[in-house]
PDB file of C-alpha atoms in Angstrom:
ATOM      1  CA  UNK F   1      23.116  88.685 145.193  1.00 57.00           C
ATOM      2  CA  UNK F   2      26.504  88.878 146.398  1.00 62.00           C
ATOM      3  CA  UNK F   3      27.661  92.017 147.695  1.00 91.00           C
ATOM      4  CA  UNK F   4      31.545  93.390 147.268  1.00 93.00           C
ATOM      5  CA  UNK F   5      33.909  95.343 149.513  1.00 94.00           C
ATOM      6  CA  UNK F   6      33.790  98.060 147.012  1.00 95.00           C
ATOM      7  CA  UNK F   7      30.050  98.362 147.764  1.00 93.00           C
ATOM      8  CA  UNK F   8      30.951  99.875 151.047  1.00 92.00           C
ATOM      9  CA  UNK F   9      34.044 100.999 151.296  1.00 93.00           C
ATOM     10  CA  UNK F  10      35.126 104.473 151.824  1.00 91.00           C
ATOM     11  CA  UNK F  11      37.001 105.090 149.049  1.00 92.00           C
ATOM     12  CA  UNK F  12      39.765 107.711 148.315  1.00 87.00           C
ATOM     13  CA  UNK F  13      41.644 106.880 151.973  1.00 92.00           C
ATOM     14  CA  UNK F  14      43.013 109.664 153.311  1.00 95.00           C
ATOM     15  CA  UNK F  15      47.003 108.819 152.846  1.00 96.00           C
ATOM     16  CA  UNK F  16      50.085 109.993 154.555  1.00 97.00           C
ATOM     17  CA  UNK F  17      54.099 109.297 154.269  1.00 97.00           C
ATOM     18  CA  UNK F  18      55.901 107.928 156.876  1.00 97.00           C
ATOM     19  CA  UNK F  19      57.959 110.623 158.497  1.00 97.00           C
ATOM     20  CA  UNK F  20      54.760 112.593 158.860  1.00 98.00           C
ATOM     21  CA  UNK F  21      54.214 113.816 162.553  1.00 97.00           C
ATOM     22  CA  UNK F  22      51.816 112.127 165.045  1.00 97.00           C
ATOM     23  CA  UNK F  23      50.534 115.249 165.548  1.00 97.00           C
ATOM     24  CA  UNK F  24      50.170 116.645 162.121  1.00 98.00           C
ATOM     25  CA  UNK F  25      48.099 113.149 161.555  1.00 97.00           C
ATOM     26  CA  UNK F  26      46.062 113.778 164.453  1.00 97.00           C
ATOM     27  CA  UNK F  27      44.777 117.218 163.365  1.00 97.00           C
ATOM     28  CA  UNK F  28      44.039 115.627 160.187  1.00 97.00           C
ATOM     29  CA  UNK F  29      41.469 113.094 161.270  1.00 96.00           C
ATOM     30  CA  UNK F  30      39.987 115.610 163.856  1.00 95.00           C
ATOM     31  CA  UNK F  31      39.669 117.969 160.573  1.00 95.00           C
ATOM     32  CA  UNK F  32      38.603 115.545 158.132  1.00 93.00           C
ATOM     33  CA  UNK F  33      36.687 113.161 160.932  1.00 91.00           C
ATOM     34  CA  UNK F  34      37.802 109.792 160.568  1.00 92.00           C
ATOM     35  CA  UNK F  35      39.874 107.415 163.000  1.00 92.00           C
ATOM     36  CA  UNK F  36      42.107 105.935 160.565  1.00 95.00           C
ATOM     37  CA  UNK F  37      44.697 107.126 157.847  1.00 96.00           C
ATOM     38  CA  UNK F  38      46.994 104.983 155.700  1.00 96.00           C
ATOM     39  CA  UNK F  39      50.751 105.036 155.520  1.00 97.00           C
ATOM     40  CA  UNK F  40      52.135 104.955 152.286  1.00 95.00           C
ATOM     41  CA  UNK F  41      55.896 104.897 150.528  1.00 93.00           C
ATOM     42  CA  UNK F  42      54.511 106.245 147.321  1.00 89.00           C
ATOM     43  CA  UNK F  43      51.824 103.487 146.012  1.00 87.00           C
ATOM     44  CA  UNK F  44      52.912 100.850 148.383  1.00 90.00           C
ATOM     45  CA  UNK F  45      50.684 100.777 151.403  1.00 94.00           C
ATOM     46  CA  UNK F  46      53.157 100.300 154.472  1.00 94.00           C
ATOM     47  CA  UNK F  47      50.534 100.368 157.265  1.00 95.00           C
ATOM     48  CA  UNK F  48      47.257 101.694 158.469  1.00 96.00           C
ATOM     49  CA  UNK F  49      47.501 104.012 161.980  1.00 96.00           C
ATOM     50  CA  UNK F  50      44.336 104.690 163.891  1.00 94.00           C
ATOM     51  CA  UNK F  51      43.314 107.565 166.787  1.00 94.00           C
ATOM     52  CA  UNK F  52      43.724 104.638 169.112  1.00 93.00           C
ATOM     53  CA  UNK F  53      47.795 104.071 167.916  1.00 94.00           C
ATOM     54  CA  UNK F  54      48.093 107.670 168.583  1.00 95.00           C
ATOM     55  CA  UNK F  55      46.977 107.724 172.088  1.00 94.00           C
ATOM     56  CA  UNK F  56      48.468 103.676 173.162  1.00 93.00           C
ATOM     57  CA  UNK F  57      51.420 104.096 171.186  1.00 93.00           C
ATOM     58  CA  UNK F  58      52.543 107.756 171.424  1.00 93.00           C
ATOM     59  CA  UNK F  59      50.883 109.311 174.155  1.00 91.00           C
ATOM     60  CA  UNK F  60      50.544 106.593 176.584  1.00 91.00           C
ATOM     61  CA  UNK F  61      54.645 106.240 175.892  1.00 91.00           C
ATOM     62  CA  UNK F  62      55.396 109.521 176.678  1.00 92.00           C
ATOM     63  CA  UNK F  63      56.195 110.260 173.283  1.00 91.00           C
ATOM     64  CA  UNK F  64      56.475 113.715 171.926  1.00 95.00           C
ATOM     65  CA  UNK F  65      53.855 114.042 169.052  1.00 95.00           C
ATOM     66  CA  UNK F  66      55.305 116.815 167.122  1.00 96.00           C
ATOM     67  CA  UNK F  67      58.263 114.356 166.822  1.00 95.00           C
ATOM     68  CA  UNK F  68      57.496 111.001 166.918  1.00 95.00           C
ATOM     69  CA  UNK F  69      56.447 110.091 162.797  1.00 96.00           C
ATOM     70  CA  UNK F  70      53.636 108.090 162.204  1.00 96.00           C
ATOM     71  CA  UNK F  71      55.909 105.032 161.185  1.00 94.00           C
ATOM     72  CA  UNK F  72      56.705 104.484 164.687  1.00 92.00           C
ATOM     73  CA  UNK F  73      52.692 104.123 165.371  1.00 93.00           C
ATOM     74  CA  UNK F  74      51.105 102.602 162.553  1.00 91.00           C
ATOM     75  CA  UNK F  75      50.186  98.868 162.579  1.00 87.00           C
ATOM     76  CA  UNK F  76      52.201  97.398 159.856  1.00 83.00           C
ATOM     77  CA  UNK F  77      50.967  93.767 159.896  1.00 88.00           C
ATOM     78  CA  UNK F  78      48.068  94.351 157.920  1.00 93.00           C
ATOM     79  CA  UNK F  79      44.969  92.381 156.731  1.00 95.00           C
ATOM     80  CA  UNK F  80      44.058  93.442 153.295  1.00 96.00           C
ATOM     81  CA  UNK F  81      40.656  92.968 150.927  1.00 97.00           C
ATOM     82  CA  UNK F  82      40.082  93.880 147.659  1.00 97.00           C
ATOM     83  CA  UNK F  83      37.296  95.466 146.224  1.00 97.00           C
ATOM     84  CA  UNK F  84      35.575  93.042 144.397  1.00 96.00           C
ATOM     85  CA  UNK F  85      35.910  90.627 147.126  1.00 96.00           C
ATOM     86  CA  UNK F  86      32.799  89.407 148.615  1.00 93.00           C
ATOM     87  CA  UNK F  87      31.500  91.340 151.894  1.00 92.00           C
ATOM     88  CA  UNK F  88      31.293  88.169 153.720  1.00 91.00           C
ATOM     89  CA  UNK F  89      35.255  87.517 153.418  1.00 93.00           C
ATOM     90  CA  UNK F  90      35.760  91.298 154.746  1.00 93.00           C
ATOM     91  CA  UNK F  91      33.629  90.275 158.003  1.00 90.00           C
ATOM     92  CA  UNK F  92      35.346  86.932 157.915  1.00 92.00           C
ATOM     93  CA  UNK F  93      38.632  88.474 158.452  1.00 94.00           C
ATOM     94  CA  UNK F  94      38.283  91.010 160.915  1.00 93.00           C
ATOM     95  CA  UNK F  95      36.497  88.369 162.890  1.00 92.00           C
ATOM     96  CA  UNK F  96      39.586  86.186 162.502  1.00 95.00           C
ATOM     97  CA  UNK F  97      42.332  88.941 162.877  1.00 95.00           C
ATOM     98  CA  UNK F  98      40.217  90.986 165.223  1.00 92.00           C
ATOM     99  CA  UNK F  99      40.657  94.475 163.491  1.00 92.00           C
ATOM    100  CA  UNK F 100      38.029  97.135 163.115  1.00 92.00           C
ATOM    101  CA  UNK F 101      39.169  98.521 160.199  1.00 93.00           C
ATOM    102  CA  UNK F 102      40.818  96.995 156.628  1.00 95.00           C
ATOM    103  CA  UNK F 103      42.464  98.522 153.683  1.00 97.00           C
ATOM    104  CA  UNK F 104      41.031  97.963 150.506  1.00 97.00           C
ATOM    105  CA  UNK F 105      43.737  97.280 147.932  1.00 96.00           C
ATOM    106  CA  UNK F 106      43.818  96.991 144.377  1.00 94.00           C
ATOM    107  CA  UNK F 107      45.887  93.871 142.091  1.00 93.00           C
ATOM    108  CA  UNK F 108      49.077  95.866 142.304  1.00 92.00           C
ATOM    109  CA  UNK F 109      48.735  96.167 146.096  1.00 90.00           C
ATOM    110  CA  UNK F 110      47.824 100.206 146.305  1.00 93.00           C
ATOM    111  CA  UNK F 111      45.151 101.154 148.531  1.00 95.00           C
ATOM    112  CA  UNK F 112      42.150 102.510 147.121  1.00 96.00           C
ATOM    113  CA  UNK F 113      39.676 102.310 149.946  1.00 96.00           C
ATOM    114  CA  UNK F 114      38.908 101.545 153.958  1.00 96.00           C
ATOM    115  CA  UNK F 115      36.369  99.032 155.022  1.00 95.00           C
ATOM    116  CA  UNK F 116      35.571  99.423 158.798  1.00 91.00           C
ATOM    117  CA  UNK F 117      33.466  97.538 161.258  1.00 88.00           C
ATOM    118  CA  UNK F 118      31.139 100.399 160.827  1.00 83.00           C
ATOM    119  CA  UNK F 119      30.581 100.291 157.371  1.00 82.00           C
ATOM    120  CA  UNK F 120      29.487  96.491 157.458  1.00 83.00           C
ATOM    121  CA  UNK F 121      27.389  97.085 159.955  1.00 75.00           C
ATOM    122  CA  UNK F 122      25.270  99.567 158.637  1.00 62.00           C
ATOM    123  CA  UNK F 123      24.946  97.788 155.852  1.00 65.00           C
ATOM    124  CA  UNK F 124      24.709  94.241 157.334  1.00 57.00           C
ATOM    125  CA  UNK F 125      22.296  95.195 160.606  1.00 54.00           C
ATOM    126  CA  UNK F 126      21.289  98.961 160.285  1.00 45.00           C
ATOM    127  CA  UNK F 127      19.073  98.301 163.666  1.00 49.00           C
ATOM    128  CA  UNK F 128      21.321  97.448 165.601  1.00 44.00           C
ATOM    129  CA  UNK F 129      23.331  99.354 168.230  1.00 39.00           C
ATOM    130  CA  UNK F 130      26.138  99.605 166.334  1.00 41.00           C
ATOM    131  CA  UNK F 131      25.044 100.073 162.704  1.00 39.00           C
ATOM    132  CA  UNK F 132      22.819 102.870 164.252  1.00 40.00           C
ATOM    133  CA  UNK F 133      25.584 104.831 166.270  1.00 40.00           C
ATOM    134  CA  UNK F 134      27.970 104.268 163.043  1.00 45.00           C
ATOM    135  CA  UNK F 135      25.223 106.235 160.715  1.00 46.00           C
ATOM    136  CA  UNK F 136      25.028 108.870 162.920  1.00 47.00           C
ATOM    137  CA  UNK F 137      26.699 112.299 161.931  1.00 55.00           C
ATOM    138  CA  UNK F 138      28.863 113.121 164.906  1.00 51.00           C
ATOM    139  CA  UNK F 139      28.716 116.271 167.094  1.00 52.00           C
ATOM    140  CA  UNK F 140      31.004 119.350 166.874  1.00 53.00           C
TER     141      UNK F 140
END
């Protein structure tokens, strides 16, 4: 039985604009725990930023996070899915592209979910190291 992206994906992404502070995005995925938001211009996905951007791209550049925007650390070149694309092509591509993480877009190109290394693994190999550390709850 084939399996689709929307299967696992974590749907409802957590969305900000692109003028929106490094910092204000950090405190948002410490609050809502998750290492990657999307940036969006309206519907149109523009790029996908992760805690690591924050850190390599702001931090480790001395940049000031209350006033560098997230536009200036977001990945931009982006690998997409869609959600009724088969679970295998989602692996296939972060294999090829070497990301962790994938926005799930819809036929008009608006994201509508996330699909992270994570998720497939869990899925794909619960056992294993890293589909057991991804199902565990975190600690506060």
């Amino acid at each position: 039985m084939t399996q689709h992206v929307s299967d696992l994906m974590t749907s409802a992404p957590v969305t900000v604009e692109p003028q929106t502070s490094v910092a204000t995005v950090a405190r948002m995925m410490r609050d809502e725990d998750i290492g990657a938001v999307l940036v969006t211009e309206g519907e149109r996905l523009r790029g996908l930023v992760s805690d690591r951007d924050l850190v390599v791209r702001t931090v480790a550049e001395g940049g000031d996070p209350n006033r560098t925007t997230v536009a200036d650390a977001c990945s931009d070149d982006l690998v997409t899915v869609g959600p009724d694309d088969d679970v295998r092509r989602a692996v296939d591509l972060m294999r090829e592209h070497s990301v962790r993480r994938m926005p799930v877009v819809d036929e008009e190109q608006h994201p509508v979910g996330i699909v992270s290394l994570g998720d497939l693994a869990i899925e794909r190999d619960p056992e294993s190291a890293l589909g057991d550390i991804s199902s565990t709850k975190p600690n506060k």
